[in-house]
Amino acid sequence: VQLQASGGGLVQAGGSLRLSCTASGRTFGNYAMGWFRQAPGKEREFVASANWNGDNIKYADSVKGRFTISRDNAKNTVYLQMNSLKPEDTAVYYCAAGPSTAAMQNNLGYWGQGTQVTVSS
């Protein structure tokens, strides 16, 4: 599976961005999809995930109520709508595909190249 993330950029605090990740290669609908992020000097952390049909969604506590993950299997794409952005959301955001959220959290599966999100105060 090849993953291509896009949609990052510079936004002021309180603003919104929508990230997209398009997959190619293997059958997209077979995989759980997730978003992770890594801020400078910090370890990569889980942000959100959706199982194969999107009816099992998980979020990190830090983004609950502000971020929404969704997927369109017909377009082989997963999205991350980010609202009410905070400076602490600044990071490189990576999309991932794997058999489960736990697998992705253990660095198993496939990873995209990352897209930079910068939130200014």
CSV table of N, CA and C in Angstrom, one decimal:
chain,number,residue,atom,x,y,z
A,1,VAL,N,0.9,-1.2,0.0
A,1,VAL,CA,0.0,0.0,0.0
A,1,VAL,C,0.9,1.2,0.0
A,2,GLN,N,0.6,2.1,-0.9
A,2,GLN,CA,1.3,3.4,-0.9
A,2,GLN,C,0.4,4.5,-0.5
A,3,LEU,N,0.8,5.3,0.4
A,3,LEU,CA,0.0,6.4,1.0
A,3,LEU,C,0.5,7.7,0.7
A,4,GLN,N,-0.3,8.6,0.3
A,4,GLN,CA,0.1,10.0,-0.1
A,4,GLN,C,-0.8,11.0,0.7
A,5,ALA,N,-0.2,11.7,1.7
A,5,ALA,CA,-0.9,12.6,2.5
A,5,ALA,C,-0.7,14.0,2.0
A,6,SER,N,-1.8,14.8,2.2
A,6,SER,CA,-1.8,16.2,1.7
A,6,SER,C,-2.7,17.0,2.6
A,7,GLY,N,-2.6,18.4,2.4
A,7,GLY,CA,-3.5,19.2,3.1
A,7,GLY,C,-2.9,20.0,4.3
A,8,GLY,N,-1.7,19.8,4.6
A,8,GLY,CA,-1.1,20.5,5.7
A,8,GLY,C,-0.8,21.9,5.3
A,9,GLY,N,-0.4,22.7,6.3
A,9,GLY,CA,-0.1,24.1,6.0
A,9,GLY,C,0.0,24.9,7.3
A,10,LEU,N,0.0,26.2,7.1
A,10,LEU,CA,0.1,27.2,8.2
A,10,LEU,C,-1.3,27.8,8.5
A,11,VAL,N,-1.7,27.7,9.7
A,11,VAL,CA,-3.0,28.3,10.1
A,11,VAL,C,-2.9,28.9,11.5
A,12,GLN,N,-3.7,29.9,11.7
A,12,GLN,CA,-3.7,30.6,13.0
A,12,GLN,C,-4.5,29.7,14.0
A,13,ALA,N,-4.2,29.9,15.3
A,13,ALA,CA,-4.9,29.2,16.3
A,13,ALA,C,-6.4,29.5,16.2
A,14,GLY,N,-7.2,28.4,16.4
A,14,GLY,CA,-8.6,28.5,16.2
A,14,GLY,C,-9.1,28.2,14.8
A,15,GLY,N,-8.2,28.1,13.9
A,15,GLY,CA,-8.5,27.8,12.5
A,15,GLY,C,-8.7,26.3,12.3
A,16,SER,N,-8.9,26.0,11.0
A,16,SER,CA,-9.2,24.6,10.6
A,16,SER,C,-8.4,24.2,9.4
A,17,LEU,N,-8.1,22.9,9.3
A,17,LEU,CA,-7.5,22.3,8.1
A,17,LEU,C,-8.1,20.9,7.9
A,18,ARG,N,-8.0,20.5,6.7
A,18,ARG,CA,-8.5,19.1,6.4
A,18,ARG,C,-7.3,18.4,5.7
A,19,LEU,N,-6.9,17.3,6.3
A,19,LEU,CA,-5.8,16.5,5.7
A,19,LEU,C,-6.5,15.4,5.0
A,20,SER,N,-5.9,15.0,3.9
A,20,SER,CA,-6.3,13.8,3.1
A,20,SER,C,-5.2,12.8,2.9
A,21,CYS,N,-5.5,11.6,2.8
A,21,CYS,CA,-4.5,10.6,2.5
A,21,CYS,C,-5.1,9.6,1.6
A,22,THR,N,-4.5,9.5,0.4
A,22,THR,CA,-5.0,8.6,-0.6
A,22,THR,C,-4.1,7.4,-0.7
A,23,ALA,N,-4.7,6.2,-0.8
A,23,ALA,CA,-4.0,5.0,-0.8
A,23,ALA,C,-4.0,4.3,-2.2
A,24,SER,N,-3.0,3.6,-2.6
A,24,SER,CA,-3.0,2.9,-3.8
A,24,SER,C,-2.2,1.6,-3.6
A,25,GLY,N,-2.5,0.6,-4.4
A,25,GLY,CA,-1.7,-0.6,-4.3
A,25,GLY,C,-2.7,-1.8,-4.0
A,26,ARG,N,-2.9,-2.0,-2.7
A,26,ARG,CA,-3.7,-3.1,-2.2
A,26,ARG,C,-5.1,-2.6,-1.9
A,27,THR,N,-6.0,-3.4,-1.6
A,27,THR,CA,-7.4,-3.1,-1.4
A,27,THR,C,-7.5,-2.2,-0.1
A,28,PHE,N,-7.9,-1.0,-0.3
A,28,PHE,CA,-8.0,0.0,0.7
A,28,PHE,C,-8.9,-0.4,1.8
A,29,GLY,N,-10.1,-1.0,1.4
A,29,GLY,CA,-11.1,-1.3,2.3
A,29,GLY,C,-10.8,-2.4,3.3
A,30,ASN,N,-9.7,-3.1,3.1
A,30,ASN,CA,-9.3,-4.2,4.0
A,30,ASN,C,-8.6,-3.7,5.2
A,31,TYR,N,-8.2,-2.4,5.2
A,31,TYR,CA,-7.3,-1.9,6.3
A,31,TYR,C,-8.0,-0.9,7.2
A,32,ALA,N,-7.6,-0.9,8.4
A,32,ALA,CA,-7.8,0.2,9.3
A,32,ALA,C,-6.9,1.3,8.9
A,33,MET,N,-7.4,2.6,9.1
A,33,MET,CA,-6.6,3.7,8.7
A,33,MET,C,-6.4,4.6,9.9
A,34,GLY,N,-5.3,5.2,10.0
A,34,GLY,CA,-5.0,6.1,11.1
A,34,GLY,C,-4.2,7.3,10.8
A,35,TRP,N,-4.3,8.3,11.7
A,35,TRP,CA,-3.4,9.5,11.6
A,35,TRP,C,-2.6,9.5,12.9
A,36,PHE,N,-1.3,9.8,12.7
A,36,PHE,CA,-0.4,10.0,13.8
A,36,PHE,C,0.3,11.3,13.6
A,37,ARG,N,1.0,11.8,14.6
A,37,ARG,CA,1.7,13.1,14.4
A,37,ARG,C,3.0,13.0,15.3
A,38,GLN,N,4.0,13.8,14.8
A,38,GLN,CA,5.2,13.9,15.6
A,38,GLN,C,5.7,15.4,15.6
A,39,ALA,N,5.7,15.9,16.8
A,39,ALA,CA,6.2,17.3,17.0
A,39,ALA,C,7.7,17.3,17.2
A,40,PRO,N,8.4,18.4,16.9
A,40,PRO,CA,9.9,18.4,17.1
A,40,PRO,C,10.3,18.0,18.5
A,41,GLY,N,11.2,17.1,18.6
A,41,GLY,CA,11.7,16.7,19.8
A,41,GLY,C,10.9,15.7,20.6
A,42,LYS,N,9.8,15.3,20.0
A,42,LYS,CA,8.8,14.4,20.7
A,42,LYS,C,8.7,13.1,19.9
A,43,GLU,N,8.2,12.1,20.5
A,43,GLU,CA,7.9,10.8,19.8
A,43,GLU,C,6.6,10.9,19.1
A,44,ARG,N,6.5,10.1,18.1
A,44,ARG,CA,5.2,10.0,17.3
A,44,ARG,C,4.1,9.6,18.2
A,45,GLU,N,2.9,10.2,18.0
A,45,GLU,CA,1.8,9.9,18.9
A,45,GLU,C,0.6,9.6,18.0
A,46,PHE,N,-0.3,8.8,18.5
A,46,PHE,CA,-1.6,8.5,17.9
A,46,PHE,C,-2.5,9.7,17.9
A,47,VAL,N,-3.2,9.9,16.8
A,47,VAL,CA,-4.2,11.0,16.8
A,47,VAL,C,-5.6,10.4,16.6
A,48,ALA,N,-5.8,9.6,15.6
A,48,ALA,CA,-7.2,9.1,15.3
A,48,ALA,C,-7.1,7.9,14.4
A,49,SER,N,-8.1,7.0,14.5
A,49,SER,CA,-8.1,5.9,13.6
A,49,SER,C,-9.6,5.5,13.3
A,50,ALA,N,-9.7,4.8,12.2
A,50,ALA,CA,-11.0,4.3,11.7
A,50,ALA,C,-10.8,2.9,11.2
A,51,ASN,N,-11.7,2.0,11.6
A,51,ASN,CA,-11.6,0.6,11.1
A,51,ASN,C,-12.0,0.6,9.7
A,52,TRP,N,-12.1,-0.6,9.1
A,52,TRP,CA,-12.3,-0.7,7.6
A,52,TRP,C,-13.5,-0.1,7.1
A,53,ASN,N,-14.6,-0.1,7.9
A,53,ASN,CA,-15.9,0.5,7.3
A,53,ASN,C,-16.2,1.8,8.1
A,54,GLY,N,-15.4,2.2,9.0
A,54,GLY,CA,-15.6,3.5,9.6
A,54,GLY,C,-16.5,3.5,10.8
A,55,ASP,N,-17.0,2.4,11.3
A,55,ASP,CA,-17.9,2.3,12.4
A,55,ASP,C,-17.2,2.1,13.7
A,56,ASN,N,-16.0,2.0,13.7
A,56,ASN,CA,-15.2,2.0,15.0
A,56,ASN,C,-14.1,3.1,14.9
A,57,ILE,N,-14.4,4.2,15.6
A,57,ILE,CA,-13.5,5.3,15.5
A,57,ILE,C,-12.8,5.5,16.9
A,58,LYS,N,-11.6,5.9,16.8
A,58,LYS,CA,-10.9,6.2,18.1
A,58,LYS,C,-10.1,7.5,17.9
A,59,TYR,N,-10.0,8.2,19.0
A,59,TYR,CA,-9.3,9.5,19.1
A,59,TYR,C,-8.4,9.6,20.3
A,60,ALA,N,-7.3,10.3,20.1
A,60,ALA,CA,-6.5,10.7,21.3
A,60,ALA,C,-7.3,11.7,22.1
A,61,ASP,N,-7.2,11.6,23.4
A,61,ASP,CA,-7.9,12.6,24.3
A,61,ASP,C,-7.6,14.0,23.9
A,62,SER,N,-6.4,14.3,23.5
A,62,SER,CA,-6.0,15.7,23.2
A,62,SER,C,-6.8,16.3,22.0
A,63,VAL,N,-7.4,15.4,21.1
A,63,VAL,CA,-8.1,15.9,19.9
A,63,VAL,C,-9.6,15.7,19.9
A,64,LYS,N,-10.1,15.0,20.9
A,64,LYS,CA,-11.5,14.6,21.0
A,64,LYS,C,-12.3,15.9,21.0
A,65,GLY,N,-13.4,15.9,20.1
A,65,GLY,CA,-14.2,17.1,20.0
A,65,GLY,C,-13.7,18.1,19.1
A,66,ARG,N,-12.5,18.0,18.6
A,66,ARG,CA,-11.9,19.0,17.7
A,66,ARG,C,-11.6,18.4,16.3
A,67,PHE,N,-11.2,17.1,16.3
A,67,PHE,CA,-10.8,16.5,15.1
A,67,PHE,C,-11.8,15.4,14.7
A,68,THR,N,-12.0,15.2,13.4
A,68,THR,CA,-12.9,14.1,13.0
A,68,THR,C,-12.2,13.3,11.9
A,69,ILE,N,-12.1,12.0,12.0
A,69,ILE,CA,-11.6,11.2,11.0
A,69,ILE,C,-12.7,10.6,10.2
A,70,SER,N,-12.6,10.4,8.9
A,70,SER,CA,-13.6,9.8,8.1
A,70,SER,C,-12.8,9.1,6.9
A,71,ARG,N,-13.5,8.2,6.3
A,71,ARG,CA,-12.9,7.5,5.1
A,71,ARG,C,-14.0,7.3,4.0
A,72,ASP,N,-13.5,7.3,2.8
A,72,ASP,CA,-14.3,7.1,1.6
A,72,ASP,C,-13.6,6.0,0.9
A,73,ASN,N,-14.1,4.7,1.1
A,73,ASN,CA,-13.5,3.6,0.5
A,73,ASN,C,-13.6,3.6,-1.0
A,74,ALA,N,-14.6,4.2,-1.6
A,74,ALA,CA,-14.7,4.3,-3.0
A,74,ALA,C,-13.6,5.2,-3.6
A,75,LYS,N,-13.1,6.1,-2.8
A,75,LYS,CA,-12.0,7.0,-3.3
A,75,LYS,C,-10.7,6.6,-2.7
A,76,ASN,N,-10.6,5.5,-2.0
A,76,ASN,CA,-9.4,5.1,-1.3
A,76,ASN,C,-8.7,6.2,-0.5
A,77,THR,N,-9.5,7.0,0.2
A,77,THR,CA,-9.1,8.2,0.9
A,77,THR,C,-9.6,8.2,2.3
A,78,VAL,N,-8.7,8.6,3.2
A,78,VAL,CA,-9.1,8.9,4.6
A,78,VAL,C,-8.8,10.4,4.8
A,79,TYR,N,-9.7,11.0,5.6
A,79,TYR,CA,-9.6,12.4,5.9
A,79,TYR,C,-9.4,12.7,7.4
A,80,LEU,N,-8.8,13.8,7.7
A,80,LEU,CA,-8.8,14.2,9.1
A,80,LEU,C,-9.2,15.7,9.1
A,81,GLN,N,-10.4,16.0,9.6
A,81,GLN,CA,-10.8,17.4,9.7
A,81,GLN,C,-10.4,17.9,11.1
A,82,MET,N,-9.6,19.0,11.0
A,82,MET,CA,-9.1,19.5,12.3
A,82,MET,C,-9.7,20.9,12.5
A,83,ASN,N,-10.4,21.0,13.5
A,83,ASN,CA,-11.0,22.3,13.9
A,83,ASN,C,-10.4,22.8,15.2
A,84,SER,N,-10.6,24.1,15.5
A,84,SER,CA,-10.2,24.7,16.7
A,84,SER,C,-8.7,24.4,17.0
A,85,LEU,N,-7.9,24.5,16.0
A,85,LEU,CA,-6.5,24.2,16.1
A,85,LEU,C,-5.8,25.0,17.2
A,86,LYS,N,-4.8,24.4,17.8
A,86,LYS,CA,-4.0,25.0,18.9
A,86,LYS,C,-2.6,24.9,18.5
A,87,PRO,N,-1.7,25.8,19.0
A,87,PRO,CA,-0.3,25.7,18.7
A,87,PRO,C,0.3,24.4,19.0
A,88,GLU,N,-0.2,23.7,20.0
A,88,GLU,CA,0.3,22.4,20.4
A,88,GLU,C,0.0,21.3,19.4
A,89,ASP,N,-0.9,21.6,18.4
A,89,ASP,CA,-1.2,20.7,17.4
A,89,ASP,C,-0.1,20.7,16.3
A,90,THR,N,0.8,21.6,16.4
A,90,THR,CA,1.9,21.7,15.4
A,90,THR,C,2.7,20.5,15.4
A,91,ALA,N,2.8,19.8,14.2
A,91,ALA,CA,3.5,18.6,14.0
A,91,ALA,C,3.5,18.2,12.6
A,92,VAL,N,4.3,17.2,12.3
A,92,VAL,CA,4.2,16.5,11.0
A,92,VAL,C,3.2,15.4,11.2
A,93,TYR,N,2.2,15.4,10.4
A,93,TYR,CA,1.1,14.4,10.5
A,93,TYR,C,1.3,13.3,9.4
A,94,TYR,N,1.2,12.1,9.9
A,94,TYR,CA,1.4,10.9,9.1
A,94,TYR,C,0.1,10.1,9.0
A,95,CYS,N,-0.2,9.6,7.8
A,95,CYS,CA,-1.3,8.6,7.8
A,95,CYS,C,-0.7,7.2,7.7
A,96,ALA,N,-1.5,6.2,8.2
A,96,ALA,CA,-1.1,4.9,8.2
A,96,ALA,C,-2.2,3.9,7.9
A,97,ALA,N,-1.8,2.8,7.4
A,97,ALA,CA,-2.8,1.7,7.1
A,97,ALA,C,-2.3,0.4,7.8
A,98,GLY,N,-3.2,-0.3,8.4
A,98,GLY,CA,-2.8,-1.6,9.0
A,98,GLY,C,-4.0,-2.4,9.4
A,99,PRO,N,-3.7,-3.6,9.9
A,99,PRO,CA,-4.8,-4.5,10.2
A,99,PRO,C,-5.7,-4.0,11.4
A,100,SER,N,-5.1,-3.2,12.2
A,100,SER,CA,-5.8,-2.7,13.4
A,100,SER,C,-5.1,-1.4,13.9
A,101,THR,N,-5.8,-0.7,14.8
A,101,THR,CA,-5.2,0.5,15.4
A,101,THR,C,-4.0,0.1,16.2
A,102,ALA,N,-4.2,-1.0,17.0
A,102,ALA,CA,-3.0,-1.5,17.8
A,102,ALA,C,-1.8,-1.8,17.0
A,103,ALA,N,-2.0,-2.4,15.8
A,103,ALA,CA,-0.9,-2.8,14.9
A,103,ALA,C,-0.2,-1.5,14.5
A,104,MET,N,-1.0,-0.5,14.1
A,104,MET,CA,-0.4,0.8,13.6
A,104,MET,C,0.4,1.4,14.8
A,105,GLN,N,-0.2,1.4,16.0
A,105,GLN,CA,0.5,2.0,17.2
A,105,GLN,C,1.8,1.2,17.5
A,106,ASN,N,1.9,0.0,17.1
A,106,ASN,CA,3.1,-0.8,17.2
A,106,ASN,C,4.0,-0.7,16.0
A,107,ASN,N,3.7,0.3,15.1
A,107,ASN,CA,4.5,0.6,14.0
A,107,ASN,C,4.5,-0.5,12.9
A,108,LEU,N,3.4,-1.2,12.9
A,108,LEU,CA,3.2,-2.2,11.9
A,108,LEU,C,2.3,-1.7,10.8
A,109,GLY,N,2.4,-2.1,9.6
A,109,GLY,CA,1.5,-1.7,8.5
A,109,GLY,C,2.3,-0.7,7.5
A,110,TYR,N,1.6,0.2,7.0
A,110,TYR,CA,2.1,1.1,5.9
A,110,TYR,C,2.0,2.5,6.4
A,111,TRP,N,3.0,3.3,6.0
A,111,TRP,CA,3.0,4.7,6.4
A,111,TRP,C,3.2,5.7,5.2
A,112,GLY,N,2.6,6.8,5.3
A,112,GLY,CA,2.8,7.8,4.3
A,112,GLY,C,4.0,8.7,4.6
A,113,GLN,N,4.2,9.7,3.8
A,113,GLN,CA,5.4,10.5,4.0
A,113,GLN,C,5.3,11.7,4.9
A,114,GLY,N,4.1,12.0,5.4
A,114,GLY,CA,3.9,13.1,6.3
A,114,GLY,C,3.6,14.4,5.7
A,115,THR,N,2.8,15.2,6.4
A,115,THR,CA,2.5,16.5,5.9
A,115,THR,C,2.6,17.5,7.1
A,116,GLN,N,3.2,18.6,6.9
A,116,GLN,CA,3.4,19.5,8.0
A,116,GLN,C,2.2,20.4,8.3
A,117,VAL,N,1.9,20.4,9.6
A,117,VAL,CA,0.8,21.3,10.1
A,117,VAL,C,1.4,22.3,11.1
A,118,THR,N,1.3,23.6,10.9
A,118,THR,CA,1.9,24.6,11.8
A,118,THR,C,0.7,25.5,12.2
A,119,VAL,N,0.6,25.6,13.5
A,119,VAL,CA,-0.5,26.5,14.1
A,119,VAL,C,0.2,27.6,14.8
A,120,SER,N,-0.1,28.8,14.4
A,120,SER,CA,0.5,30.0,15.0
A,120,SER,C,-0.4,30.6,16.1
A,121,SER,N,0.2,31.1,17.1
A,121,SER,CA,-0.6,31.7,18.2
A,121,SER,C,-0.9,33.1,18.0
